Amino acid sequence: MKKFLTVLTAAAISLSSCLPALAGQWQQDETGWWYDNGDSTYASNGWQWIDGRCYYFTPEGYCLTGTVTPDGYTVDESGAWTVNGVVQTQEGSSSQAQTGQSEEGIAFFVPQGFVVTVQEEDAMALSSADGSKTISVVRQELGGESFQIFQAMGMEDTIDQMIDSAMASLGQYKTKAEEQLNSGSWQRYDYEDASLLGLSGTLTAYARVEGSCLEIVMFAGAYSGTEVHDLMNSCAG
């Protein structure tokens, strides 16, 4: 659990540090086209929205062109995502157009208007274009003999207490409730605000244990109404 809390905090810090929007530009070398984010980093590891169009980048940072991407989508000769030959724009695309995936295989459908800003071994983060909303996803292995014993004995209450303890690392939550979503059963935690991530607005987190892994999805920022529920229901895999 201590390692998980460390990862969770690190993911939050990394996320908040990636929020400022900096000017980027396309670059080309002998291997192909790549995108300079303008902050000493480059686009890599999956889909990125750039100037209203969506492009797929390799782990090395090169844009795929004129092919089918590893997750089954078509890109034209410029690298832009197309459906039936039509270039898809950010304004008109599906909310489940692209997927983000961490090195450990955390899969999460990236909502329209968001981009993946952090991809680490067991965590990933997304931000809206204006930086007012963020989503962070953490998947942490809960190894150790004690946890395996809890699972084998069906000690759900003890496992729930472990989840509650992890979620308390974000601050004191106001409410906790179980939600049945398309991806299964989750515990939803609502907090006073999103100050932990340096944002104004709300902070809502979903958590569950799947197998021997603790999975967390956090929504922070200017969300309203049922937006968080709808995003979680459509995006969590």
Steps between C-alpha positions, in 0.01 A plus 500: 500500500782740578637459148153562355460824694839615375403427140164672542660816634767497229233464232310798639813717507596393147149576381486850643843579356378414151201731490641820346435514125822565313545562128626197310607434143552215255856390428644259242821298488628206298266260683175694473278767649484570873336769713696731730269598788700818559596407856799270435266200451348339192179313417533123541330178607161517330240754392536876531268780386698769316333800337162327499617171345605174661838333432658176622859511624739211561684458833797663325285801413444458127159558341353202313380584147301317234436190709286333766601577858572226757153551652325463163436853371592639157725802446558672166827603335519808723451284810150629578240253630233420239172308489387381156750739345377804695743680729356517852519832679492562872165678476327215317661183629364234732567527871660156476720572199837436656644290776781567741702217647775491761805275484322256731190491281259743665248561221276806507292653222611861462197733494455762232687816591759321720859400427729253675764699692665232716565133423696314765544138603186482713340843454373727226348847490287705264419870478242708317631746244450800730641322807179541701430126527728205566467123518762274658501121501708280731527121512709361784581137573403410858746220554598344826390201701250690718299627203492153344366359826229769513392406147505126567287542814252730330570784742333770291462734797874500560570566133245785505685648797823484301334690214359758742847550645647555155230749408554691825844591362316746275345669803181445694226397262145628553307204366560144390260289294506188284429552130426236237653610169552340161843389617369348826463602862699797639509696824451871435659757733407869488727760659464863603711632212789426264764698689731196520556530124523877511167548323179678581184293480405153611694182570334162450680167512393148410675198649477123492708186542522285189685175563802608702506858366362821644362722222435873547349754258498864615310791343607848610397846388204681348258207467126552538183297536529136397806563281739297718261204516442508124874518424582218739222285358622544144876518543611248764598165355 
